[in-house]
Amino acid sequence: MCSILALLTGTVGAATMMDNDDLYSGYDYSSAMDFSAMDDDIHFQQAIKNSMTRRPMTQSRLLTGMGGSRPATRGQPRTGLLRSAAPSTASFRGGMPPMTGRPLTGMTSGDENRPMTAVKGVGYSSAGGRQSGFERGRSGLEPHSSQTPEERVRQLEARVMALVEESCLASCRNEDKLALDRAKEASAKERTLIRHREQAGLIDSHNLELTFVVLTNLAHQYAKNELYTEALNTYQVITKNKNFNNAGRLKVNMGNIYYKMGQFPKALKFYRMALDQIPSGQSSTKIKIMHNIGILFVKMGHFPDAITSFEFCMHEKPSFRIGLHLVVCYHAMGDRAKQKEAFQKLLQVPFDMENEDKYKDLEEEAEKDPQTSLVLEVIKNDPMRKLERRLRNEAEQCILTAAKLISSAAGEDSAQLTEAYDWCVDTLKNSQHSELANDLEINKAVMYLRQRDFRAAIDTLKVFDKVDTKVASHASTNLAFLFFLRKEYEEAEKYAERARDADGYNAPALVNLGNCCFQRGDLEKAKEYYICALDNDASCVQALYNLGLTNKNMRLYADAKDSFVKLHTIVRSHPQIIYQIANCSELMGDIDQATEWYIQMLSLVPSDPDTLFHLGGLLDSEGDKQAAYQYYFDSSRFYPANLEVIDWLGSYFIEHQVSEKAILYFERATLIQPAEVRWHLIIASCYRRAGNYQRALAKYKEIHVKFPDNIECLKFLVRICTDLGLKEAADYAVELKRAEKYKEMRDERLKSGRPSTSYRSGLHGSRDNSAASRRSDDRPGSMARPPGTAGERASLSPASPQPAPTAAATPTPSGPREIDASYSDPIGDPMAQRPRTAAFRPAAEDDLFDDELGDDLLPE
């Protein structure tokens, strides 16, 4: 009690307590501790006056440490020391002799002097210089822990194990970074635990199992985070420690790491070292290691050694995956006989999973018994059912893959391929996996499709017409697909309906039905089928893509874009999908989004001329002619036959007064469409704009020879010959008058027979209406070019002989159109001859050649 009191007064420091402030009121304490009358104590006051400055050094240090202040110098009051020495005063007043050594801090009457232990008792230590006096005093008031070193060790072990479990759980959730952090923290805690054992003298009770678990988990997390060097170092620490039992098995993990690093010889070395340390009773582990060794030999190209390993595994414990690997090795060596033997061994692998009919029987019972219905709901997707489904799918995949390898070994000979497939089908039918024979038949039909043998594929699939199974539904789906490719839409729709009737949840069958409706123009019905297919299978990318195309053809551009964006999240970086998103954005008027998507497509297909053409049109619409020229020029390099690109580039050079370069592009257009008079007239106009009138005149004469009734050419000939003072101007003026009257007569006759356009519009219809009718093809994403396009540029139109070019209109981008390279009569359709009813010549025909040349026939 005395030492506690000294501590409390020491924490107060040098402050003086009030006389009436009794901190211990209500408590019983010894009279020796009563210091209320110390002011009247003669001995105490004498000690203050005479003996304060001659106290021993030990006492001064003690009181200073307890009071939290430095020793007082001569002549200064020592209030803190007085309060700290109160217990000693009480004892002295009770009859004790004056103290000459250290003060008695906790003594009652009759006790002997005890050693000075109060400093340690109140929490002081050698490290006290790093703490304040108040903190050192407060730590002494805290109750001492009653834990033993063994209990402390158990708590630390529990904490380490909890961190290991957290690391394992995070690894199962694929949170590799968090798992590694927890593993490192567990390793640090485990080292702290070891040091605590050493300090407590409990090193003999070291938990080797805990250390093994911590290090193994740490190495595993290093490997999952692809820190292979750190993982190998950790495994080396474990394997070199002889205190760990069966640590040699971890050499398998080291072999796996070397396998991932591509160091196959080192991986093989560690696999064999691990194999040597596996006890003879653990055959399953040995087979797994031998399987890994066989795969390593395959990677290294040592197929005989790989076959030896796989044969051993198939003899000890056969499995479907090992059997498939054995077939692959024999296929690589070209041994067809051994390959068939390995396939027969593969079919003999026992498959202990129960049939799916078990669940069908439960479904029938569930309709009658509610209790059975509850059980069925529980086991329908429980972990055991998922495991059965995964193992069954793995077995079927291995068997079908092996059968395909055997069939493909026959080469390109159709007869040998058919023989190989027939052998595999017969072998499957005689095995426990007979239900896979139908799937192999469908694969046989697919093989015929790859060989372009549609008739054989159709005959193979028609075998399943009368089979009421899910395989029949798949066969009908493939038949519908084949007939659709052959443009036999009625047959395609019939087989698609048959596939849907056999399996109402067959999404490809619904897609085929939607395609047939789309083809005949019933877009609403096609859209319903696509939506139904997506309801049955949300990941059916064909239905999602076709739904977007349907909405696009229905001018629902926002819905179409949503479909393509959803598809983009499923199938990343697909050029067709990105093109459709960009085109929908363009149709919606969102130029910025369209440009961004087209640029993203260019990163995937840098040489696509259509994308470059679209980008050029978008930039042209924004007024950036220079950037538009670059994209149009690149599009022309990759696809020189695009007339719209040629038209734009030629117009671009005419606008910039560089007619010589424009001529090069328009000459290319004349090679593509030699019967189109427009390109020839533009070339002649370019010569005239460049000031080369002789070349222009020669070109106009050449055009007049090919197209003698072209009024535009005759007008320019009359104008040039008049400007140059040539006598030929009068002759061309007569021909111009004749051509105009001939045109008027023809128009009257055509109007009397059937409605028709004017001669001028018929002649230049490809020029005036080319932008509106160019993109009339069925390509998804096509759009008609609105008025104000390349055909309406005054700089390209030869109808106006004005020398100065006008500003070109802005083209709207569209895809490349099909080029009509066929030659047709430039004059047009031959005029229908009326029956001859008179022998005399009409007066109108005589007047045609008798009229004199007037000034009104000359161009302005």
XYZ file of N, CA and C in Angstrom, residues 447-640:
582
model
N -17.674 -33.173 -91.217
C -16.484 -33.447 -92.013
C -16.805 -33.349 -93.503
N -17.969 -33.848 -93.910
C -18.368 -33.718 -95.313
C -18.557 -32.251 -95.699
N -19.053 -31.450 -94.769
C -19.222 -30.027 -95.049
C -17.877 -29.355 -95.303
N -16.884 -29.719 -94.529
C -15.558 -29.133 -94.729
C -14.968 -29.521 -96.075
N -15.374 -30.660 -96.594
C -14.917 -31.100 -97.911
C -15.823 -30.603 -99.030
N -16.803 -29.776 -98.713
C -17.746 -29.218 -99.677
C -18.625 -30.291 -100.313
N -18.784 -31.392 -99.634
C -19.651 -32.467 -100.131
C -21.004 -32.329 -99.427
N -21.840 -31.394 -99.928
C -23.107 -31.103 -99.267
C -24.084 -32.272 -99.382
N -24.067 -32.947 -100.510
C -25.010 -34.048 -100.681
C -24.748 -35.158 -99.672
N -23.467 -35.515 -99.467
C -23.150 -36.561 -98.492
C -23.503 -36.108 -97.078
N -23.294 -34.832 -96.768
C -23.642 -34.326 -95.437
C -25.144 -34.392 -95.207
N -25.926 -34.020 -96.238
C -27.380 -34.071 -96.087
C -27.860 -35.501 -95.921
N -27.310 -36.424 -96.698
C -27.712 -37.830 -96.574
C -27.365 -38.392 -95.197
N -26.230 -37.963 -94.661
C -25.838 -38.459 -93.336
C -26.775 -37.928 -92.255
N -27.172 -36.679 -92.370
C -28.046 -36.088 -91.351
C -29.482 -36.561 -91.462
N -29.901 -36.925 -92.649
C -31.279 -37.375 -92.811
C -31.545 -38.722 -92.142
N -30.500 -39.402 -91.731
C -30.670 -40.674 -91.015
C -31.409 -40.453 -89.702
N -31.288 -39.256 -89.117
C -31.881 -38.976 -87.803
C -33.289 -38.406 -87.903
N -33.903 -38.455 -89.083
C -35.226 -37.845 -89.225
C -36.265 -38.500 -88.329
N -36.190 -39.806 -88.194
C -37.213 -40.539 -87.460
C -36.791 -40.880 -86.038
N -35.735 -40.250 -85.559
C -35.244 -40.518 -84.210
C -35.712 -39.391 -83.300
N -36.454 -39.706 -82.282
C -37.002 -38.702 -81.366
C -36.064 -38.499 -80.177
N -34.936 -37.968 -80.448
C -33.980 -37.682 -79.386
C -33.425 -36.280 -79.593
N -32.609 -35.860 -78.651
C -31.977 -34.555 -78.764
C -30.977 -34.537 -79.910
N -30.398 -35.683 -80.220
C -29.473 -35.753 -81.359
C -30.210 -35.470 -82.655
N -31.462 -35.954 -82.742
C -32.255 -35.669 -83.939
C -32.493 -34.170 -84.088
N -32.682 -33.485 -82.982
C -32.857 -32.040 -83.033
C -31.599 -31.353 -83.555
N -30.440 -31.818 -83.109
C -29.185 -31.259 -83.612
C -29.021 -31.532 -85.104
N -29.372 -32.744 -85.526
C -29.248 -33.088 -86.945
C -30.164 -32.215 -87.795
N -31.401 -31.993 -87.342
C -32.329 -31.136 -88.092
C -31.831 -29.693 -88.136
N -31.212 -29.258 -87.060
C -30.647 -27.908 -87.050
C -29.561 -27.762 -88.102
N -28.697 -28.761 -88.204
C -27.639 -28.710 -89.211
C -28.208 -28.789 -90.621
N -29.269 -29.577 -90.792
C -29.896 -29.655 -92.108
C -30.514 -28.310 -92.507
N -31.160 -27.667 -91.550
C -31.724 -26.345 -91.842
C -30.616 -25.365 -92.237
N -29.495 -25.461 -91.565
C -28.364 -24.594 -91.897
C -27.858 -24.872 -93.314
N -27.767 -26.139 -93.693
C -27.283 -26.494 -95.025
C -28.234 -26.005 -96.108
N -29.518 -26.215 -95.915
C -30.475 -25.776 -96.929
C -30.520 -24.248 -97.025
N -30.293 -23.576 -95.915
C -30.256 -22.118 -95.954
C -29.064 -21.636 -96.773
N -27.916 -22.297 -96.630
C -26.750 -21.924 -97.422
C -26.980 -22.190 -98.910
N -27.753 -23.181 -99.213
C -28.057 -23.504 -100.609
C -29.226 -22.686 -101.144
N -29.728 -21.756 -100.331
C -30.827 -20.864 -100.696
C -32.130 -21.618 -100.952
N -32.262 -22.756 -100.339
C -33.526 -23.499 -100.360
C -34.252 -23.190 -99.049
N -34.868 -22.022 -99.024
C -35.379 -21.489 -97.770
C -36.589 -22.262 -97.247
N -37.388 -22.800 -98.116
C -38.536 -23.569 -97.652
C -38.092 -24.844 -96.933
N -37.119 -25.551 -97.515
C -36.592 -26.745 -96.848
C -35.895 -26.375 -95.544
N -35.185 -25.258 -95.561
C -34.502 -24.826 -94.335
C -35.509 -24.542 -93.234
N -36.598 -23.870 -93.560
C -37.609 -23.574 -92.554
C -38.294 -24.840 -92.057
N -38.504 -25.806 -92.944
C -39.141 -27.064 -92.543
C -38.280 -27.811 -91.523
N -36.997 -27.921 -91.796
C -36.130 -28.651 -90.862
C -35.881 -27.840 -89.583
N -35.895 -26.532 -89.679
C -35.763 -25.731 -88.468
C -36.972 -25.924 -87.548
N -38.171 -25.989 -88.125
C -39.366 -26.261 -87.320
C -39.312 -27.656 -86.716
N -38.792 -28.600 -87.479
C -38.670 -29.962 -86.956
C -37.685 -30.000 -85.781
N -36.591 -29.258 -85.886
C -35.628 -29.211 -84.780
C -36.242 -28.543 -83.558
N -37.032 -27.496 -83.774
C -37.686 -26.829 -82.649
C -38.717 -27.738 -81.989
N -39.455 -28.516 -82.781
C -40.448 -29.421 -82.206
C -39.782 -30.540 -81.407
N -38.598 -30.996 -81.858
C -37.908 -32.056 -81.133
C -37.319 -31.544 -79.822
N -36.907 -30.292 -79.792
C -36.327 -29.708 -78.579
C -36.718 -28.233 -78.560
N -37.675 -27.900 -77.704
C -38.155 -26.526 -77.649
C -37.138 -25.531 -77.132
N -36.081 -26.005 -76.503
C -35.047 -25.127 -75.964
C -33.815 -25.066 -76.864
N -33.957 -25.505 -78.104
C -32.839 -25.507 -79.047
C -32.697 -24.104 -79.633
N -31.784 -23.338 -79.103
C -31.604 -21.950 -79.545
C -31.143 -21.850 -81.000
N -30.203 -22.686 -81.485
C -29.831 -22.589 -82.914
C -30.997 -22.844 -83.858
N -31.925 -23.739 -83.465
C -33.092 -23.976 -84.317
C -33.943 -22.719 -84.423
N -34.129 -22.018 -83.316
C -34.888 -20.767 -83.344
C -34.168 -19.694 -84.155
N -32.851 -19.686 -84.104
C -32.090 -18.738 -84.911
C -32.298 -19.017 -86.397
N -32.311 -20.305 -86.790
C -32.537 -20.649 -88.191
C -33.937 -20.245 -88.637
N -34.913 -20.411 -87.768
C -36.265 -19.966 -88.108
C -36.295 -18.448 -88.299
N -35.624 -17.729 -87.415
C -35.555 -16.285 -87.568
C -34.866 -15.869 -88.852
N -33.832 -16.613 -89.253
C -33.136 -16.292 -90.501
C -34.046 -16.471 -91.710
N -34.847 -17.526 -91.680
C -35.775 -17.745 -92.799
C -36.798 -16.608 -92.876
N -37.317 -16.182 -91.734
C -38.260 -15.063 -91.728
C -37.580 -13.768 -92.181
N -36.342 -13.579 -91.777
C -35.587 -12.394 -92.194
C -35.394 -12.382 -93.704
N -35.151 -13.552 -94.261
C -34.886 -13.631 -95.687
C -36.121 -13.287 -96.516
N -37.294 -13.670 -96.045
C -38.508 -13.358 -96.801
C -39.097 -12.000 -96.423
N -38.434 -11.230 -95.554
C -38.839 -9.875 -95.247
C -39.736 -9.706 -94.051
N -40.024 -10.766 -93.319
C -40.883 -10.684 -92.141
C -39.999 -10.371 -90.934
N -39.655 -9.093 -90.769
C -38.701 -8.712 -89.737
C -39.276 -8.847 -88.333
N -40.554 -8.569 -88.163
C -41.174 -8.686 -86.846
C -41.127 -10.121 -86.345
N -41.467 -11.066 -87.224
C -41.436 -12.485 -86.829
C -40.004 -12.937 -86.556
N -39.074 -12.473 -87.377
C -37.665 -12.835 -87.154
C -37.192 -12.311 -85.810
N -37.595 -11.091 -85.470
C -37.195 -10.515 -84.187
C -37.745 -11.332 -83.033
N -38.973 -11.835 -83.126
C -39.550 -12.666 -82.069
C -38.750 -13.950 -81.885
N -38.357 -14.577 -82.990
C -37.572 -15.819 -82.878
C -36.208 -15.559 -82.235
N -35.571 -14.461 -82.598
C -34.258 -14.164 -82.015
C -34.381 -13.900 -80.508
N -35.414 -13.190 -80.109
C -35.609 -12.915 -78.683
C -35.900 -14.211 -77.925
N -36.697 -15.107 -78.544
C -36.984 -16.402 -77.908
C -35.712 -17.232 -77.769
N -34.847 -17.183 -78.768
C -33.573 -17.909 -78.686
C -32.710 -17.368 -77.556
N -32.714 -16.053 -77.381
C -31.940 -15.463 -76.280
C -32.542 -15.799 -74.931
N -33.849 -15.961 -74.852
C -34.468 -16.371 -73.592
C -34.037 -17.782 -73.208
N -33.865 -18.648 -74.199
C -33.432 -20.015 -73.920
C -31.926 -20.112 -73.670
N -31.160 -19.285 -74.345
C -29.701 -19.314 -74.192
C -29.190 -17.879 -74.316
N -28.925 -17.274 -73.179
C -28.503 -15.865 -73.175
C -27.145 -15.664 -73.823
N -26.349 -16.715 -73.972
C -25.019 -16.596 -74.573
C -25.010 -16.941 -76.055
N -26.171 -17.025 -76.689
C -26.241 -17.351 -78.123
C -25.862 -16.097 -78.908
N -24.627 -16.040 -79.347
C -24.120 -14.843 -80.019
C -24.761 -14.670 -81.393
N -25.139 -15.786 -82.052
C -25.772 -15.653 -83.368
C -27.114 -14.942 -83.253
N -27.908 -15.304 -82.240
C -29.201 -14.659 -82.059
C -29.025 -13.186 -81.728
N -28.041 -12.854 -80.905
C -27.827 -11.461 -80.513
C -27.377 -10.618 -81.702
N -26.505 -11.165 -82.517
C -26.025 -10.422 -83.699
C -27.150 -10.224 -84.709
N -27.908 -11.291 -84.968
C -29.004 -11.177 -85.926
C -30.107 -10.255 -85.413
N -30.311 -10.225 -84.100
C -31.287 -9.297 -83.541
C -30.862 -7.853 -83.795
N -29.567 -7.590 -83.660
C -29.076 -6.248 -83.966
C -29.279 -5.883 -85.429
N -29.018 -6.839 -86.340
C -29.233 -6.569 -87.762
C -30.705 -6.329 -88.059
N -31.582 -7.092 -87.409
C -33.016 -6.907 -87.636
C -33.461 -5.525 -87.171
N -33.051 -5.111 -85.996
C -33.406 -3.778 -85.510
C -32.837 -2.684 -86.419
N -31.674 -2.950 -86.957
C -31.060 -1.967 -87.848
C -31.859 -1.826 -89.143
N -32.329 -2.943 -89.688
C -33.147 -2.885 -90.896
C -34.523 -2.286 -90.621
N -34.968 -2.377 -89.369
C -36.233 -1.751 -88.980
C -36.041 -0.293 -88.580
N -34.815 0.232 -88.763
C -34.446 1.609 -88.430
C -34.549 1.890 -86.929
N -34.423 0.853 -86.128
C -34.355 1.015 -84.669
C -32.873 1.014 -84.284
N -32.209 2.114 -84.597
C -30.757 2.142 -84.478
C -30.295 2.068 -83.023
N -31.046 2.663 -82.105
C -30.645 2.613 -80.694
C -30.706 1.186 -80.167
N -31.804 0.457 -80.492
C -31.911 -0.942 -80.059
C -30.845 -1.802 -80.721
N -30.572 -1.537 -81.971
C -29.533 -2.301 -82.668
C -28.173 -2.081 -82.022
N -27.881 -0.830 -81.687
C -26.594 -0.552 -81.050
C -26.502 -1.228 -79.687
N -27.589 -1.262 -78.928
C -27.573 -1.942 -77.628
C -27.260 -3.424 -77.798
N -27.845 -4.049 -78.813
C -27.569 -5.472 -79.043
C -26.110 -5.694 -79.381
N -25.547 -4.844 -80.213
C -24.149 -5.029 -80.612
C -23.195 -4.722 -79.452
N -23.560 -3.769 -78.609
C -22.709 -3.475 -77.446
C -22.725 -4.648 -76.472
N -23.887 -5.266 -76.268
C -23.947 -6.459 -75.415
C -23.093 -7.575 -76.003
N -23.180 -7.728 -77.314
C -22.372 -8.760 -77.959
C -20.884 -8.457 -77.831
N -20.552 -7.168 -77.835
C -19.143 -6.782 -77.699
C -18.592 -7.166 -76.330
N -19.435 -7.153 -75.298
C -18.980 -7.578 -73.973
C -18.740 -9.082 -73.909
N -19.427 -9.846 -74.788
C -19.237 -11.302 -74.810
C -18.070 -11.679 -75.709
N -18.052 -11.121 -76.909
C -16.993 -11.407 -77.888
C -16.188 -10.126 -78.061
N -15.046 -10.081 -77.421
C -14.239 -8.873 -77.426
C -13.420 -8.765 -78.708
N -13.258 -7.527 -79.157
C -12.342 -7.206 -80.262
C -12.672 -7.976 -81.536
N -13.947 -8.031 -81.884
C -14.354 -8.657 -83.139
C -14.638 -7.543 -84.142
N -13.989 -7.554 -85.317
C -14.134 -6.427 -86.251
C -15.570 -6.196 -86.723
N -16.300 -7.271 -87.016
C -17.664 -7.090 -87.514
C -18.550 -6.412 -86.470
N -18.397 -6.815 -85.221
C -19.227 -6.230 -84.162
C -18.880 -4.760 -83.977
N -17.597 -4.440 -83.974
C -17.187 -3.043 -83.803
C -17.663 -2.203 -84.992
N -17.624 -2.791 -86.199
C -18.117 -2.063 -87.367
C -19.601 -1.744 -87.218
N -20.387 -2.706 -86.754
C -21.821 -2.469 -86.606
C -22.105 -1.396 -85.551
N -21.353 -1.399 -84.459
C -21.537 -0.360 -83.436
C -21.216 1.012 -84.013
N -20.109 1.096 -84.759
C -19.725 2.377 -85.351
C -20.762 2.836 -86.369
N -21.261 1.899 -87.187
C -22.224 2.274 -88.211
C -23.549 2.719 -87.601
N -23.985 2.052 -86.521
C -25.208 2.479 -85.838
C -25.031 3.875 -85.229
N -23.871 4.132 -84.663
C -23.614 5.471 -84.125
C -23.632 6.508 -85.232
N -23.106 6.134 -86.388
C -23.123 7.061 -87.522
C -24.547 7.334 -87.988
N -25.366 6.294 -88.049
C -26.755 6.473 -88.470
C -27.554 7.281 -87.453
N -27.179 7.196 -86.183
C -27.854 7.975 -85.150
C -27.365 9.420 -85.106
N -26.345 9.750 -85.881
C -25.828 11.108 -85.905
C -24.770 11.397 -84.863
N -24.316 10.384 -84.156
C -23.282 10.575 -83.132
C -21.916 10.435 -83.806
N -21.421 11.523 -84.365
C -20.202 11.472 -85.163
C -18.983 11.142 -84.308
N -18.928 11.691 -83.106
C -17.763 11.448 -82.247
C -17.651 9.978 -81.872
N -18.786 9.373 -81.455
C -18.756 7.947 -81.102
C -18.428 7.095 -82.318
N -19.003 7.432 -83.454
C -18.720 6.658 -84.664
C -17.245 6.721 -85.029
N -16.667 7.920 -84.938
C -15.241 8.054 -85.249
C -14.385 7.243 -84.288
N -14.749 7.273 -83.019
C -13.972 6.517 -82.023
C -14.033 5.010 -82.295
N -15.225 4.495 -82.633
C -15.345 3.059 -82.898
C -14.638 2.672 -84.192
N -14.698 3.533 -85.211
C -13.995 3.218 -86.458
C -12.484 3.194 -86.241
N -11.988 4.110 -85.434
C -10.549 4.105 -85.135
C -10.172 2.849 -84.358
N -11.045 2.426 -83.449
C -10.780 1.185 -82.726
C -10.767 -0.010 -83.679
N -11.634 0.013 -84.680
C -11.628 -1.077 -85.659
C -10.357 -1.059 -86.498
N -9.872 0.154 -86.809
C -8.623 0.230 -87.570
C -7.448 -0.367 -86.813
N -7.491 -0.319 -85.486
C -6.422 -0.943 -84.710
C -6.432 -2.456 -84.863
N -7.594 -3.030 -85.197
C -7.692 -4.477 -85.418
C -7.458 -4.836 -86.872
N -8.010 -4.037 -87.801
C -7.870 -4.308 -89.235
C -7.342 -3.035 -89.890
N -6.044 -2.793 -89.855
C -5.517 -1.511 -90.359
C -5.705 -1.328 -91.858
N -5.870 -2.404 -92.606
C -5.941 -2.311 -94.066
C -7.359 -2.445 -94.600
N -8.368 -2.209 -93.796
C -9.743 -2.330 -94.262
C -10.125 -1.057 -95.018
N -10.369 -1.141 -96.336
C -10.659 0.081 -97.104
C -12.006 0.695 -96.755
N -12.984 -0.126 -96.395
C -14.304 0.414 -96.081
C -14.267 1.263 -94.810
N -13.535 0.803 -93.796
C -13.409 1.588 -92.569
C -12.682 2.895 -92.835
N -11.627 2.846 -93.643
C -10.923 4.071 -94.002
C -11.830 5.031 -94.769
N -12.676 4.467 -95.638
C -13.609 5.296 -96.396
C -14.625 5.975 -95.475
N -15.141 5.221 -94.500
C -16.099 5.796 -93.554
C -15.448 6.903 -92.723
N -14.245 6.655 -92.253
C -13.559 7.672 -91.459
C -13.305 8.932 -92.275
N -12.932 8.752 -93.552
C -12.736 9.908 -94.405
C -14.011 10.715 -94.586
N -15.141 10.017 -94.758
C -16.406 10.723 -94.899
C -16.804 11.467 -93.643
N -16.575 10.852 -92.457
C -16.923 11.527 -91.212
C -16.075 12.775 -90.996
N -14.787 12.662 -91.271
C -13.919 13.830 -91.107
C -14.236 14.904 -92.141
N -14.633 14.488 -93.341
C -15.032 15.456 -94.352
C -16.283 16.212 -93.925
N -17.221 15.488 -93.292
C -18.432 16.153 -92.807
C -18.127 17.137 -91.677
N -17.050 16.905 -90.942
C -16.642 17.825 -89.891
C -15.805 18.993 -90.420
N -15.483 18.960 -91.718
C -14.709 20.037 -92.318
C -13.212 19.845 -92.302
N -12.734 18.697 -91.829
C -11.289 18.434 -91.785
C -10.887 17.766 -93.097
N -10.657 18.562 -94.135
C -10.370 18.029 -95.465
C -9.028 17.306 -95.519
N -8.044 17.841 -94.796
C -6.711 17.244 -94.861
C -6.708 15.843 -94.289
N -7.311 15.655 -93.090
C -7.386 14.313 -92.504
C -8.261 13.399 -93.340
N -9.355 13.950 -93.899
C -10.220 13.140 -94.757
C -9.460 12.660 -95.987
N -8.627 13.540 -96.570
C -7.835 13.135 -97.727
C -6.905 11.973 -97.390
N -6.306 11.992 -96.207
C -5.388 10.925 -95.829
C -6.109 9.581 -95.757
N -7.310 9.567 -95.144
C -8.054 8.313 -95.038
C -8.566 7.861 -96.400
N -9.018 8.797 -97.233
C -9.471 8.419 -98.572
C -8.311 7.892 -99.412
N -7.161 8.510 -99.270
C -5.990 8.055 -100.020
C -5.577 6.639 -99.592
N -5.591 6.370 -98.266
C -5.271 5.020 -97.792
C -6.307 4.006 -98.272
N -7.577 4.402 -98.283
C -8.609 3.502 -98.785
C -8.393 3.197 -100.264
N -7.972 4.202 -101.026
C -7.698 3.979 -102.446
C -6.500 3.075 -102.658
N -5.533 3.139 -101.775
C -4.368 2.246 -101.907
C -4.751 0.790 -101.704
N -5.629 0.515 -100.725
C -5.998 -0.873 -100.443
C -7.113 -1.384 -101.367
N -7.926 -0.463 -101.923
C -8.995 -0.873 -102.837
C -9.124 0.188 -103.916
N -8.341 0.077 -104.997
C -8.298 1.152 -106.003
C -9.569 1.253 -106.838
